[in-house]
C-alpha positions as YAML, in Angstrom:
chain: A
units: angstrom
residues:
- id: 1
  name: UNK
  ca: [133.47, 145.76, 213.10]
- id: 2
  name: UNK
  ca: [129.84, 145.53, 214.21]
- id: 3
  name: UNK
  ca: [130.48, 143.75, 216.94]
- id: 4
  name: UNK
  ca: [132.68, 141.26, 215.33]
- id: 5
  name: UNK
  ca: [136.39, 140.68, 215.58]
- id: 6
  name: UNK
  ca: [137.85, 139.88, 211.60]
- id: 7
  name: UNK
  ca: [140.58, 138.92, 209.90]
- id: 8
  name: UNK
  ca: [141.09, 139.83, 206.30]
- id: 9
  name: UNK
  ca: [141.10, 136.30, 203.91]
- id: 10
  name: UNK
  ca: [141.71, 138.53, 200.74]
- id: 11
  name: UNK
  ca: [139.71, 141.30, 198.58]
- id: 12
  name: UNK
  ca: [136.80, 139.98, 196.56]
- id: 13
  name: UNK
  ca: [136.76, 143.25, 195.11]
- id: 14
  name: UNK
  ca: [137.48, 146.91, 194.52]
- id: 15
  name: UNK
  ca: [135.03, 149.62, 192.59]
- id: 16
  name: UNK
  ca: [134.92, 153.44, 192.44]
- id: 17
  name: UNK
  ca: [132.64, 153.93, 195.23]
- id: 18
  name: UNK
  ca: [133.79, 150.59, 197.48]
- id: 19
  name: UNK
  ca: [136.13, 147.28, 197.88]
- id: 20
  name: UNK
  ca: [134.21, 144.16, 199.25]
- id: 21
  name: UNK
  ca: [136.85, 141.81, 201.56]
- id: 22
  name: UNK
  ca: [136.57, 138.11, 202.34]
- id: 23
  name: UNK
  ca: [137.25, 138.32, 206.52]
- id: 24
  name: UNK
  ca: [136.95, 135.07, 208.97]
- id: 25
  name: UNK
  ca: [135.32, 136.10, 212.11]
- id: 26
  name: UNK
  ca: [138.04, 135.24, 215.03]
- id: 27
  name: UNK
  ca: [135.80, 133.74, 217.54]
- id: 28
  name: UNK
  ca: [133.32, 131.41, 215.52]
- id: 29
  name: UNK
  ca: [135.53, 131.04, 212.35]
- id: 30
  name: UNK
  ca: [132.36, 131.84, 210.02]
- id: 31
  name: UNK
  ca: [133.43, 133.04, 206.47]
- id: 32
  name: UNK
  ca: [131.77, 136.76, 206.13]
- id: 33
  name: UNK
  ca: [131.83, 139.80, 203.53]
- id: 34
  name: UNK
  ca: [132.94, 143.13, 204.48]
- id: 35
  name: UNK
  ca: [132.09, 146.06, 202.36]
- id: 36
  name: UNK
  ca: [133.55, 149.19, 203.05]
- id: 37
  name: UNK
  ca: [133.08, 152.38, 200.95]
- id: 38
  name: UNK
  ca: [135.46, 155.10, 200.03]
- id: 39
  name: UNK
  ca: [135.66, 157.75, 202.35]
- id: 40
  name: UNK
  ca: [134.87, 160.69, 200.16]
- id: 41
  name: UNK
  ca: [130.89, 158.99, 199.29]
- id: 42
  name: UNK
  ca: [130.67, 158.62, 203.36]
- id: 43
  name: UNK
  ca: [128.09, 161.37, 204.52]
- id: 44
  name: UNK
  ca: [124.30, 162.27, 203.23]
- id: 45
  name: UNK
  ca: [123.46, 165.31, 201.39]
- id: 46
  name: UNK
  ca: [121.57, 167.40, 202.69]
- id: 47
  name: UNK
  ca: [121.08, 165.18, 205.60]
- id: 48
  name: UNK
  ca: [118.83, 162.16, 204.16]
- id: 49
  name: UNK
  ca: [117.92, 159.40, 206.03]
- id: 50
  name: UNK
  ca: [116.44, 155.91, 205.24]
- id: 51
  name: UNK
  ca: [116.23, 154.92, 201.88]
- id: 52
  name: UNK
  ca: [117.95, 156.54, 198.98]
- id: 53
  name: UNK
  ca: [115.75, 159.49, 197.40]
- id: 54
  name: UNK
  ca: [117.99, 160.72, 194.85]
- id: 55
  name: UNK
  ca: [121.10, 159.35, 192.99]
- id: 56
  name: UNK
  ca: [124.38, 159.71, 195.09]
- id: 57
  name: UNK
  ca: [125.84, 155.73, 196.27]
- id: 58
  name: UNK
  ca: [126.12, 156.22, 199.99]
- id: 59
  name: UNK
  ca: [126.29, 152.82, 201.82]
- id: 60
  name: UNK
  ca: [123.92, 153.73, 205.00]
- id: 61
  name: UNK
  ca: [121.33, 154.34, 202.30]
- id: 62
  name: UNK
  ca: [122.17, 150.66, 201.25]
- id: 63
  name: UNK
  ca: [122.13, 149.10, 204.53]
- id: 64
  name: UNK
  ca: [118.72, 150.75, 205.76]
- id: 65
  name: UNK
  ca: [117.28, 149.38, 202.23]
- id: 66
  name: UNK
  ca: [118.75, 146.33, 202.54]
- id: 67
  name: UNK
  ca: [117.53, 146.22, 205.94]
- id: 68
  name: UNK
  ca: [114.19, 146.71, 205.12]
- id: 69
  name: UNK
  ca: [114.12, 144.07, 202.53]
- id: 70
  name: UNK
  ca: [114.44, 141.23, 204.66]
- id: 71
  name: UNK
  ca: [112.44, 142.84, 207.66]
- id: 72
  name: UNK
  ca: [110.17, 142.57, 204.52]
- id: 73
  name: UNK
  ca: [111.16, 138.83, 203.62]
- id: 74
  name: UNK
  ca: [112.12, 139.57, 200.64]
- id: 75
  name: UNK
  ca: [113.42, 136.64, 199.14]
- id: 76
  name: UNK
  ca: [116.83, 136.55, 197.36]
- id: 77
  name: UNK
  ca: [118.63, 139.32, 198.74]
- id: 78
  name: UNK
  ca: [122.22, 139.36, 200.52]
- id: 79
  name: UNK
  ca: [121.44, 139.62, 204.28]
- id: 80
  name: UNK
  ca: [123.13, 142.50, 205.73]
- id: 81
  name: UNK
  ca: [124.27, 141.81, 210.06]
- id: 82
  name: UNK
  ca: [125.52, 145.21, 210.94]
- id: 83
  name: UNK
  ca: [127.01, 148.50, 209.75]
- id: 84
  name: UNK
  ca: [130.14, 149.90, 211.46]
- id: 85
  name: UNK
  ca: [133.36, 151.82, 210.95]
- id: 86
  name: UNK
  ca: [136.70, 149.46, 210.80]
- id: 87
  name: UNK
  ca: [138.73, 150.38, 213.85]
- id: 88
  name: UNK
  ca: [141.81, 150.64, 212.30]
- id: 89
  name: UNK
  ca: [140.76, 152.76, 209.12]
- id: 90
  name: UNK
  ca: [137.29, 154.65, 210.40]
- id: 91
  name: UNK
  ca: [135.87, 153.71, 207.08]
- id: 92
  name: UNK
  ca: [131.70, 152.97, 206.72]
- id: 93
  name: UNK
  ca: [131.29, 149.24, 206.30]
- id: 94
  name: UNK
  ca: [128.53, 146.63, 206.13]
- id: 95
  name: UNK
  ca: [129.10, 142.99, 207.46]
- id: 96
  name: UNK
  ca: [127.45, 140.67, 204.98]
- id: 97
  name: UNK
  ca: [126.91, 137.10, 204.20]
- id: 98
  name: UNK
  ca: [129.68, 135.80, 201.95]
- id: 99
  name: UNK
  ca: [128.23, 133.81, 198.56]
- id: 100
  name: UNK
  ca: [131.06, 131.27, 198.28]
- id: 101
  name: UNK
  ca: [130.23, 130.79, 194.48]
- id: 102
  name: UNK
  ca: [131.47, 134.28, 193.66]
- id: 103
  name: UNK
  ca: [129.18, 137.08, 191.14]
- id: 104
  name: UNK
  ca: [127.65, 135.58, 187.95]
- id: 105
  name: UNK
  ca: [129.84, 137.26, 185.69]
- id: 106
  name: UNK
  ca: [132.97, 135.52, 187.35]
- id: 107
  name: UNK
  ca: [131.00, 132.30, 186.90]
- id: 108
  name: UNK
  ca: [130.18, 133.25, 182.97]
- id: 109
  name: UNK
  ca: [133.95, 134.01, 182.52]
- id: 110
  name: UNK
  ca: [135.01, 130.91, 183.69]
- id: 111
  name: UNK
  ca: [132.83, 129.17, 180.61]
- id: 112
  name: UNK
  ca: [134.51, 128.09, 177.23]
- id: 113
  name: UNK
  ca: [131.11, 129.70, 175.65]
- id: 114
  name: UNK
  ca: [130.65, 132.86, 178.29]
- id: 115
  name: UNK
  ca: [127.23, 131.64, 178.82]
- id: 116
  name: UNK
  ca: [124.62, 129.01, 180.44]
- id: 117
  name: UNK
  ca: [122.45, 126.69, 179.20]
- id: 118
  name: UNK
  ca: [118.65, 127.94, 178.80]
- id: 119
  name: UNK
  ca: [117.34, 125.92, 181.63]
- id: 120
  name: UNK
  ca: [120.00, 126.79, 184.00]
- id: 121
  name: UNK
  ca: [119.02, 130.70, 182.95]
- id: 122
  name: UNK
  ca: [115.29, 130.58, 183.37]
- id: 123
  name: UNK
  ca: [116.28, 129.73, 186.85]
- id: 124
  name: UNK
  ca: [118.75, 132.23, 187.36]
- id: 125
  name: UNK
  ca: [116.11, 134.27, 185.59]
- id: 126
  name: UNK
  ca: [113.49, 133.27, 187.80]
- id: 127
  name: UNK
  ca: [114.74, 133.79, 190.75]
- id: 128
  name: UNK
  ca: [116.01, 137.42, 190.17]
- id: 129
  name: UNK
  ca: [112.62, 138.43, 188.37]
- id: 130
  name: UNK
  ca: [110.86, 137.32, 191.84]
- id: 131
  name: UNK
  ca: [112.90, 139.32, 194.41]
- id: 132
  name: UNK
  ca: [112.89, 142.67, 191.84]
- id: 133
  name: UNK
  ca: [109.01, 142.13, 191.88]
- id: 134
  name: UNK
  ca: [109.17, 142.00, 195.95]
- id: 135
  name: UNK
  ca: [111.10, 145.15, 195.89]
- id: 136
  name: UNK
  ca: [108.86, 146.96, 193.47]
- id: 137
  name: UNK
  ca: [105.86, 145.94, 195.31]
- id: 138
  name: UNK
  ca: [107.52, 148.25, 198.28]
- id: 139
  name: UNK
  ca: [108.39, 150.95, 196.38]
- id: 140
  name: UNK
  ca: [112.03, 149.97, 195.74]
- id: 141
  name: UNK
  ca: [113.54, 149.99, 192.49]
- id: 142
  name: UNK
  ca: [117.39, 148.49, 192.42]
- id: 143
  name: UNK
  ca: [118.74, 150.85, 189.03]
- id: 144
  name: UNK
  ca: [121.80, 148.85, 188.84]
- id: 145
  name: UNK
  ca: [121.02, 145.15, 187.83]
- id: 146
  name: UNK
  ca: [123.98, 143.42, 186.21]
- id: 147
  name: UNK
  ca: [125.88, 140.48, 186.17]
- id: 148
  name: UNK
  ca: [128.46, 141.91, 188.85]
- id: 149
  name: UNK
  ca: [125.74, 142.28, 191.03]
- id: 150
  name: UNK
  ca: [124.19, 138.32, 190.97]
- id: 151
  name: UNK
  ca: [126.13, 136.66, 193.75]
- id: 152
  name: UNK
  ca: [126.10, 132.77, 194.15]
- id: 153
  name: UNK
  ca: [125.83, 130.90, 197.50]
- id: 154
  name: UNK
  ca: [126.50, 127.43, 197.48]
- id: 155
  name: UNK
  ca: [127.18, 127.04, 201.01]
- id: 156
  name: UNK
  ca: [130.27, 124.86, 200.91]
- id: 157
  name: UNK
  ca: [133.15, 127.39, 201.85]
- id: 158
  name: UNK
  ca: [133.95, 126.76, 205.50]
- id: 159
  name: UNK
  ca: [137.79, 126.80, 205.38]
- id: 160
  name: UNK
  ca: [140.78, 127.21, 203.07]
- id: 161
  name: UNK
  ca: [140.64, 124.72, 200.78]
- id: 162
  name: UNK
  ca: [136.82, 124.71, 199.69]
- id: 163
  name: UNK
  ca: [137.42, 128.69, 199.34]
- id: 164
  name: UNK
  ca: [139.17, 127.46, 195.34]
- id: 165
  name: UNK
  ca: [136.21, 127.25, 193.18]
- id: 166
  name: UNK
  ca: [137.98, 126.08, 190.36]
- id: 167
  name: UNK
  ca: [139.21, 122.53, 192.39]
- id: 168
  name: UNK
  ca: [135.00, 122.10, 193.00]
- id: 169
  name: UNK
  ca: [134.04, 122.40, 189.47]
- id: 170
  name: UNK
  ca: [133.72, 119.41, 187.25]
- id: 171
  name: UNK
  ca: [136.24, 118.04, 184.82]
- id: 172
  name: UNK
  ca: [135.31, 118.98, 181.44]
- id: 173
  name: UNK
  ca: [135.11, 116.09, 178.94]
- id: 174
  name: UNK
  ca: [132.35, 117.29, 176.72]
- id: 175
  name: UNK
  ca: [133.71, 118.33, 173.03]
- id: 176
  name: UNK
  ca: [130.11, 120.01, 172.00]
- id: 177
  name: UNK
  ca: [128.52, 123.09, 172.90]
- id: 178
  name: UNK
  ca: [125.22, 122.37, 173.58]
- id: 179
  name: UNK
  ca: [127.44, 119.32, 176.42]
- id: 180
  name: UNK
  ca: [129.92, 121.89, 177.78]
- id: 181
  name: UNK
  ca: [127.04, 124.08, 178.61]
- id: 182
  name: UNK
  ca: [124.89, 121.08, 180.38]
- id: 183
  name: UNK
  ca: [128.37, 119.93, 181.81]
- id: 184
  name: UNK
  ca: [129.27, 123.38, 183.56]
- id: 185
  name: UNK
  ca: [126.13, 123.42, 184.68]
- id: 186
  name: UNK
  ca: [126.11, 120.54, 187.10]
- id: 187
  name: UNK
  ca: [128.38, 123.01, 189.34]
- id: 188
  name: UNK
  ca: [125.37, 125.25, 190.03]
- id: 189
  name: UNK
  ca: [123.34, 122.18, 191.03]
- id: 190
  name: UNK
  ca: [121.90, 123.11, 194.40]
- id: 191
  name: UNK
  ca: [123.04, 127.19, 194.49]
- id: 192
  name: UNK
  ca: [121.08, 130.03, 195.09]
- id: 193
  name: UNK
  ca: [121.34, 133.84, 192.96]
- id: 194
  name: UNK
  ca: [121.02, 136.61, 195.28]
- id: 195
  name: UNK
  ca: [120.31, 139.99, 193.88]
- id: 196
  name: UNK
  ca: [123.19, 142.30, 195.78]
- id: 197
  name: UNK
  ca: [124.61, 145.91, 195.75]
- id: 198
  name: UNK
  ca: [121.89, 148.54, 196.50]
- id: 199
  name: UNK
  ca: [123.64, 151.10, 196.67]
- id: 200
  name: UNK
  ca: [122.12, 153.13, 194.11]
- id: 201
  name: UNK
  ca: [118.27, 151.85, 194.98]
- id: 202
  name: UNK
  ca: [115.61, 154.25, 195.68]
- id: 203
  name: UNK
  ca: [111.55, 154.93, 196.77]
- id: 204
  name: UNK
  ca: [109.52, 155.19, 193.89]
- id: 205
  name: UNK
  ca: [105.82, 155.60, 193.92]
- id: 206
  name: UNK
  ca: [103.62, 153.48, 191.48]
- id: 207
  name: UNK
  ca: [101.99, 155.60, 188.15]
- id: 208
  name: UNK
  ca: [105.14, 157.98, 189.44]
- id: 209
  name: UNK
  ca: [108.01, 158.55, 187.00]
- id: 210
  name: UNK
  ca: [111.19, 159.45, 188.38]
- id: 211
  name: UNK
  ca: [112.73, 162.86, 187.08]
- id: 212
  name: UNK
  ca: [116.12, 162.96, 188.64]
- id: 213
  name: UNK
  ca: [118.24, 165.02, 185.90]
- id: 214
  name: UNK
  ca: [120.76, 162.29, 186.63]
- id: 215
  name: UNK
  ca: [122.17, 159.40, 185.20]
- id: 216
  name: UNK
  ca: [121.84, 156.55, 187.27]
- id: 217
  name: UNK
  ca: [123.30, 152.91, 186.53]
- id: 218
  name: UNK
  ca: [125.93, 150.87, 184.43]
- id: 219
  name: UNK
  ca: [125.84, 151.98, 181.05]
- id: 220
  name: UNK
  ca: [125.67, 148.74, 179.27]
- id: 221
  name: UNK
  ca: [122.29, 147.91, 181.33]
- id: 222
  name: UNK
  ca: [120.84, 151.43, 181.42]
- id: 223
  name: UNK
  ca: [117.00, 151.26, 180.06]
- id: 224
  name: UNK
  ca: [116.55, 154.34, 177.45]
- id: 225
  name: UNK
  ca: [113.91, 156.03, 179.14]
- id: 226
  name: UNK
  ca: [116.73, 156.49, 181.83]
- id: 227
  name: UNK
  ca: [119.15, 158.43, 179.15]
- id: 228
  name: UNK
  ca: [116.18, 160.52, 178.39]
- id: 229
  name: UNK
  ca: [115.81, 161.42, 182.09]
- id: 230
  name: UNK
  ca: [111.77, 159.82, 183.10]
- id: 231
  name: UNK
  ca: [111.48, 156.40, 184.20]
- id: 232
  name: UNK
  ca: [110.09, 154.06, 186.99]
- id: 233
  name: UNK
  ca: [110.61, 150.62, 187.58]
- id: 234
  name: UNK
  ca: [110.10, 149.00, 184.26]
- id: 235
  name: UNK
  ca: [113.83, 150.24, 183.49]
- id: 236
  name: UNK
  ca: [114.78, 147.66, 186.20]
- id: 237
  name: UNK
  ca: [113.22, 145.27, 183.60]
- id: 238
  name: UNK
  ca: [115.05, 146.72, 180.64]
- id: 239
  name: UNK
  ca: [118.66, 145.44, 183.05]
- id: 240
  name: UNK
  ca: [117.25, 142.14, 183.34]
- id: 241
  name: UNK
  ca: [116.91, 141.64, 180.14]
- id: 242
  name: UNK
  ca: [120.46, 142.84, 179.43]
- id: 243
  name: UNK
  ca: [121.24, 140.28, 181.96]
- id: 244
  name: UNK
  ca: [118.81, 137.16, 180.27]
- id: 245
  name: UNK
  ca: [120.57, 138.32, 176.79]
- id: 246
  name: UNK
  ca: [124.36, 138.27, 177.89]
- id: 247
  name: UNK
  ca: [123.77, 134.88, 180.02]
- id: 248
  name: UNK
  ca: [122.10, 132.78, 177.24]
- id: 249
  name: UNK
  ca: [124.59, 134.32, 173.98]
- id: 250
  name: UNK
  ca: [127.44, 135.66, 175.80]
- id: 251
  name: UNK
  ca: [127.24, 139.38, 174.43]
- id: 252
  name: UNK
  ca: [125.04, 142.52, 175.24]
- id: 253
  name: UNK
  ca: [122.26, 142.91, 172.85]
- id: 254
  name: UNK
  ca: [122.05, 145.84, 169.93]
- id: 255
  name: UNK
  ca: [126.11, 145.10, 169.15]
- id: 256
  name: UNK
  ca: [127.51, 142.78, 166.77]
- id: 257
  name: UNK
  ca: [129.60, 140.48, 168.36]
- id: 258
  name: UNK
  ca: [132.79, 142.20, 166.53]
- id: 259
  name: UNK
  ca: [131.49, 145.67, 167.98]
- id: 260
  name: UNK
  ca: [132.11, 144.26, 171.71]
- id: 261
  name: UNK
  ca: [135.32, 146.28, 172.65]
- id: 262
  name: UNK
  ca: [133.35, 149.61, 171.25]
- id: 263
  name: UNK
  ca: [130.94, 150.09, 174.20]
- id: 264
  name: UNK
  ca: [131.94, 153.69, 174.93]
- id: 265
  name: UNK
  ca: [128.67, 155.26, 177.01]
- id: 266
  name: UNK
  ca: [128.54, 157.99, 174.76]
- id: 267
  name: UNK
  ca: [128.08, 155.48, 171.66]
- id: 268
  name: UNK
  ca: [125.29, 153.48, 173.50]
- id: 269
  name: UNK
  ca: [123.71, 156.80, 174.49]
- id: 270
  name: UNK
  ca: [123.16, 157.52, 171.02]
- id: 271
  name: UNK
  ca: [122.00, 154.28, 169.96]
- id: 272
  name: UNK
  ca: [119.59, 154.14, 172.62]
- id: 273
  name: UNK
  ca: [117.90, 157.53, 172.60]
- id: 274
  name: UNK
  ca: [117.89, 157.58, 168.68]
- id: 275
  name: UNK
  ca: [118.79, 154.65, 166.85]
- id: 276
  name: UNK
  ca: [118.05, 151.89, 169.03]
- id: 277
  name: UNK
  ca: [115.68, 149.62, 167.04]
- id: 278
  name: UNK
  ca: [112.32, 149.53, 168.55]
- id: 279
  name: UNK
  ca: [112.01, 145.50, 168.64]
- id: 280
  name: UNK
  ca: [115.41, 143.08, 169.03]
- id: 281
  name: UNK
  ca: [115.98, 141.33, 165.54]
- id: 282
  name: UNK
  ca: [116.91, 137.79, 166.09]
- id: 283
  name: UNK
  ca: [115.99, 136.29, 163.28]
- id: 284
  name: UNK
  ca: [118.80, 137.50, 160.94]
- id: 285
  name: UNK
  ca: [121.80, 137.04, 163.22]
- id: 286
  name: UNK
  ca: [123.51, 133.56, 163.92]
- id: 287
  name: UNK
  ca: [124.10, 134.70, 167.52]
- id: 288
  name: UNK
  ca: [120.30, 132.95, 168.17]
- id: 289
  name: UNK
  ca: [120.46, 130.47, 165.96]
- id: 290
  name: UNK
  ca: [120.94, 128.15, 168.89]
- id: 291
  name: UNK
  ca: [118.11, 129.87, 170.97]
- id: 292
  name: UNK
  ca: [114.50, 128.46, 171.12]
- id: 293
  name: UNK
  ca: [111.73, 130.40, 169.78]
- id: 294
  name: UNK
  ca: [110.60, 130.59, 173.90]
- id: 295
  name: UNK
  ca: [113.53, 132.20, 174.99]
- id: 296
  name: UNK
  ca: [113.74, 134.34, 171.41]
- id: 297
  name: UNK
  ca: [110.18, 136.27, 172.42]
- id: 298
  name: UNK
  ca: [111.28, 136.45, 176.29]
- id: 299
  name: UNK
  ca: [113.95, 139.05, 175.10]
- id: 300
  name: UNK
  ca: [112.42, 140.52, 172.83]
- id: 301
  name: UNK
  ca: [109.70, 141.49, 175.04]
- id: 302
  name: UNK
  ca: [112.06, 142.78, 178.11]
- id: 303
  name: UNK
  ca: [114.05, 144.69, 175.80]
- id: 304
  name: UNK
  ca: [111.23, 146.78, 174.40]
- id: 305
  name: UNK
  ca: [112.70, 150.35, 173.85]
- id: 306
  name: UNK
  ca: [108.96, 151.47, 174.78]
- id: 307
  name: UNK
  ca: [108.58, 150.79, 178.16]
- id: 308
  name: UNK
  ca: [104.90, 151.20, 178.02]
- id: 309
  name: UNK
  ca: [104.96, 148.01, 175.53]
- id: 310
  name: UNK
  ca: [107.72, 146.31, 178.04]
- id: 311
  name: UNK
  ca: [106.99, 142.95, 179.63]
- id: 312
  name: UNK
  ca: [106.24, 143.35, 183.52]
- id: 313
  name: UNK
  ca: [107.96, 141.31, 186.25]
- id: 314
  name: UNK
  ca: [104.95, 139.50, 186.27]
- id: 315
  name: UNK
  ca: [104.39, 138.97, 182.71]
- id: 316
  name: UNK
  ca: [107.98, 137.60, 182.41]
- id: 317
  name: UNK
  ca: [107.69, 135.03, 185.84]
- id: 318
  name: UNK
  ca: [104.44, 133.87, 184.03]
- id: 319
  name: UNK
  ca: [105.52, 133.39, 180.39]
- id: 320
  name: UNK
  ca: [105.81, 130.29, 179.12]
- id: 321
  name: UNK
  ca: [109.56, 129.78, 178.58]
- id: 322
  name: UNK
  ca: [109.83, 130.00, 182.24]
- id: 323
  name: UNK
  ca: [107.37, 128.09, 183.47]
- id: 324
  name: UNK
  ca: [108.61, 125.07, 181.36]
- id: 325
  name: UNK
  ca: [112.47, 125.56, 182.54]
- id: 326
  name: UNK
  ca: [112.92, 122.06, 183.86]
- id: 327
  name: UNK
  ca: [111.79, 121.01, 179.81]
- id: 328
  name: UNK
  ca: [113.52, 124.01, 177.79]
- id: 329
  name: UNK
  ca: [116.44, 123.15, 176.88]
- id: 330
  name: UNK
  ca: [117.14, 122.13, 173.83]
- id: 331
  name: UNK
  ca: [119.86, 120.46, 171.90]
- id: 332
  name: UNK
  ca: [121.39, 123.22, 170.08]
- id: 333
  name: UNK
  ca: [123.24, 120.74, 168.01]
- id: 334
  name: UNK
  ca: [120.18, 120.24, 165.92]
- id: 335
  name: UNK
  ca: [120.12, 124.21, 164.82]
- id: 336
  name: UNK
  ca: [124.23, 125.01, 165.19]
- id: 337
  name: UNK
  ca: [125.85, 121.71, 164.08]
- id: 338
  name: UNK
  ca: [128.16, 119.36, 166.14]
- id: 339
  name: UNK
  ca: [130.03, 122.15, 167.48]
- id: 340
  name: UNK
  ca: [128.29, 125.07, 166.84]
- id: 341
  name: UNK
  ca: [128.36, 128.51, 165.57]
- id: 342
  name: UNK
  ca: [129.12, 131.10, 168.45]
- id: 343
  name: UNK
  ca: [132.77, 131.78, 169.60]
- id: 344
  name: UNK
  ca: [134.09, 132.37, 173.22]
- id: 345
  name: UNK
  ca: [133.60, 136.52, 173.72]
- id: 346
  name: UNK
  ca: [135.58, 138.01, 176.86]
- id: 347
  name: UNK
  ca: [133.67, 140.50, 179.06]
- id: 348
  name: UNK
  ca: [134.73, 143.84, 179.24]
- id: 349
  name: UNK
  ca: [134.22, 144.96, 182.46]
- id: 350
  name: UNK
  ca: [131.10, 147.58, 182.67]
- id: 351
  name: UNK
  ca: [131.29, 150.78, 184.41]
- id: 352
  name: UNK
  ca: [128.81, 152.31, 186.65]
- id: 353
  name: UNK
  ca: [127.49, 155.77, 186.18]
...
């Protein structure tokens, strides 16, 4: 496959519209990620080249974005080597680097509190916020930020045995919350979050709104301007928020924590178009009582339901909670008690649209 001869490690994993493999390449033994999509989503409509215009996944699209990206040094993105067809199978693939430390909702799972601590998510924050603002700056909105698609590269797997995560985590000896979180977080000491999966990206022109009569995304993230069918990249700010919310409390925002398993798309697609509050309450709820007031307003201002009154990308790299990472967090003991007040949620997987 492009020019390299692979064997198969073992899936990484397997969507509607593609399955992503862990291969070794034969002659140089590097440790690479194969992504091949399904072959009914193989050929362009209408026959499109380049970069996505309209809404259909098709994984040439993705490599020709992709590619452009980092002819564009864009930072934080998954380099792409080559697109092929497997020789055994015919199948569309693109060769990519592996990230060793696996998507960012695997590493949230893996967490006795589904969550990070808020300095180790104004960097993880950080870092996505300035590789969307490279790609809007180029005209190229991603429409399908979420957890699932945040890859982490450590850089250690090079055989077998550093391919378990779990044997290079830390032992946990922390009883608190507020500890665990600090203590998980020494694994992520030195990684890097790469913003992966355009598939569904597309051109968009500044001052342009994008009327494609489709929906376009992962429910849970989708921005409501998108429901209503005009929107342009500021819904890619609406996802990261989803994304800042779920990674500092553990659950999507505008559910109570009991209403978890009831994320039907149909349900959210009424509470977003109609009764979807205009502002995020926080102060009521004791699923921010452990939040600081930084990271409160952050939120709140990326998950405005008017995207007119939505923070930029460059509003949120330069507010303050970010800029004082290395100094934000806080000992949630102090506002939660010895233990705290949040339980362990399980994600529900999200489905793209």
């Amino acid at each position: 496959v492009c020019g390299h001869s692979l064997e198969q490690v073992r899936v990484l994993g397997e969507g509607g519209q593609a399955s992503v493999s862990l291969c070794r390449d034969t002659h140089t033994g590097k440790l690479l990620a194969l992504k091949t999509a399904h072959k009914e989503i193989h050929s362009k409509e209408d026959g499109e080249e380049g970069i996505a215009q309209g809404t259909r996944f098709d994984i040439r699209m993705e490599f020709d974005t992709v590619r452009f990206l980092i002819e564009s040094n864009v930072p934080g993105i998954v380099p792409a080597h080559g697109m092929g067809r497997d020789g055994s199978t015919g199948d569309l693939c693109i060769l990519m680097d592996y990230c060793d430390g696996g998507t960012l909702l695997s590493e949230l799972r893996r967490r006795p509190f589904r969550r990070l601590s808020e300095r180790r998510a104004a960097l993880v924050l950080s870092s996505l916020a300035q590789t969307l603002e490279h790609c809007h700056r180029l005209g190229i909105m991603h429409r399908d930020v979420k957890l699932e698609n945040v890859l982490i590269h450590h850089g250690h797997a090079k055989d077998d045995e550093s391919l378990n995560i779990d044997k290079r985590r830390p032992l946990r000896t922390s009883k608190t919350m507020h500890d665990k979180d600090e203590e998980e977080d020494e694994y992520l000491n030195g990684c890097r979050f790469l913003l992966a999966d355009f598939g569904l990206a597309c051109r968009f022109t500044p001052g342009h709104p994008i009327y494609d009569g489709c929906l376009v995304g992962t429910s849970e993230y989708i921005a409501p301007e998108m429901i209503k069918g005009a929107y342009d990249e500021r819904a890619d700010v609406w996802s990261l928020g989803v994304l800042l919310h779920l990674i500092l409390t553990g659950h999507f925002p505008f559910h109570e924590p009991q209403q978890q398993h009831q994320r039907r798309c149909s349900s959210l697609v009424l509470a977003r178009t109609s009764a979807c509050p205009h502002k995020l309450e926080m102060d009521s709820s004791p699923l921010y009582k452990h939040l600081s007031h930084g990271a409160r307003a952050l939120i709140q201002g990326m998950l405005r339901k008017d995207p007119s009154r939505r923070f930029s990308l460059s509003a949120v790299r330069s507010h303050p909670w970010l800029q004082s990472s290395s100094t934000t967090n806080i000992d949630i003991r102090k506002r939660c008690g010895a233990t705290g007040a949040i339980t362990p949620t399980s994600f529900i997987g999200a489905k793209r649209i």
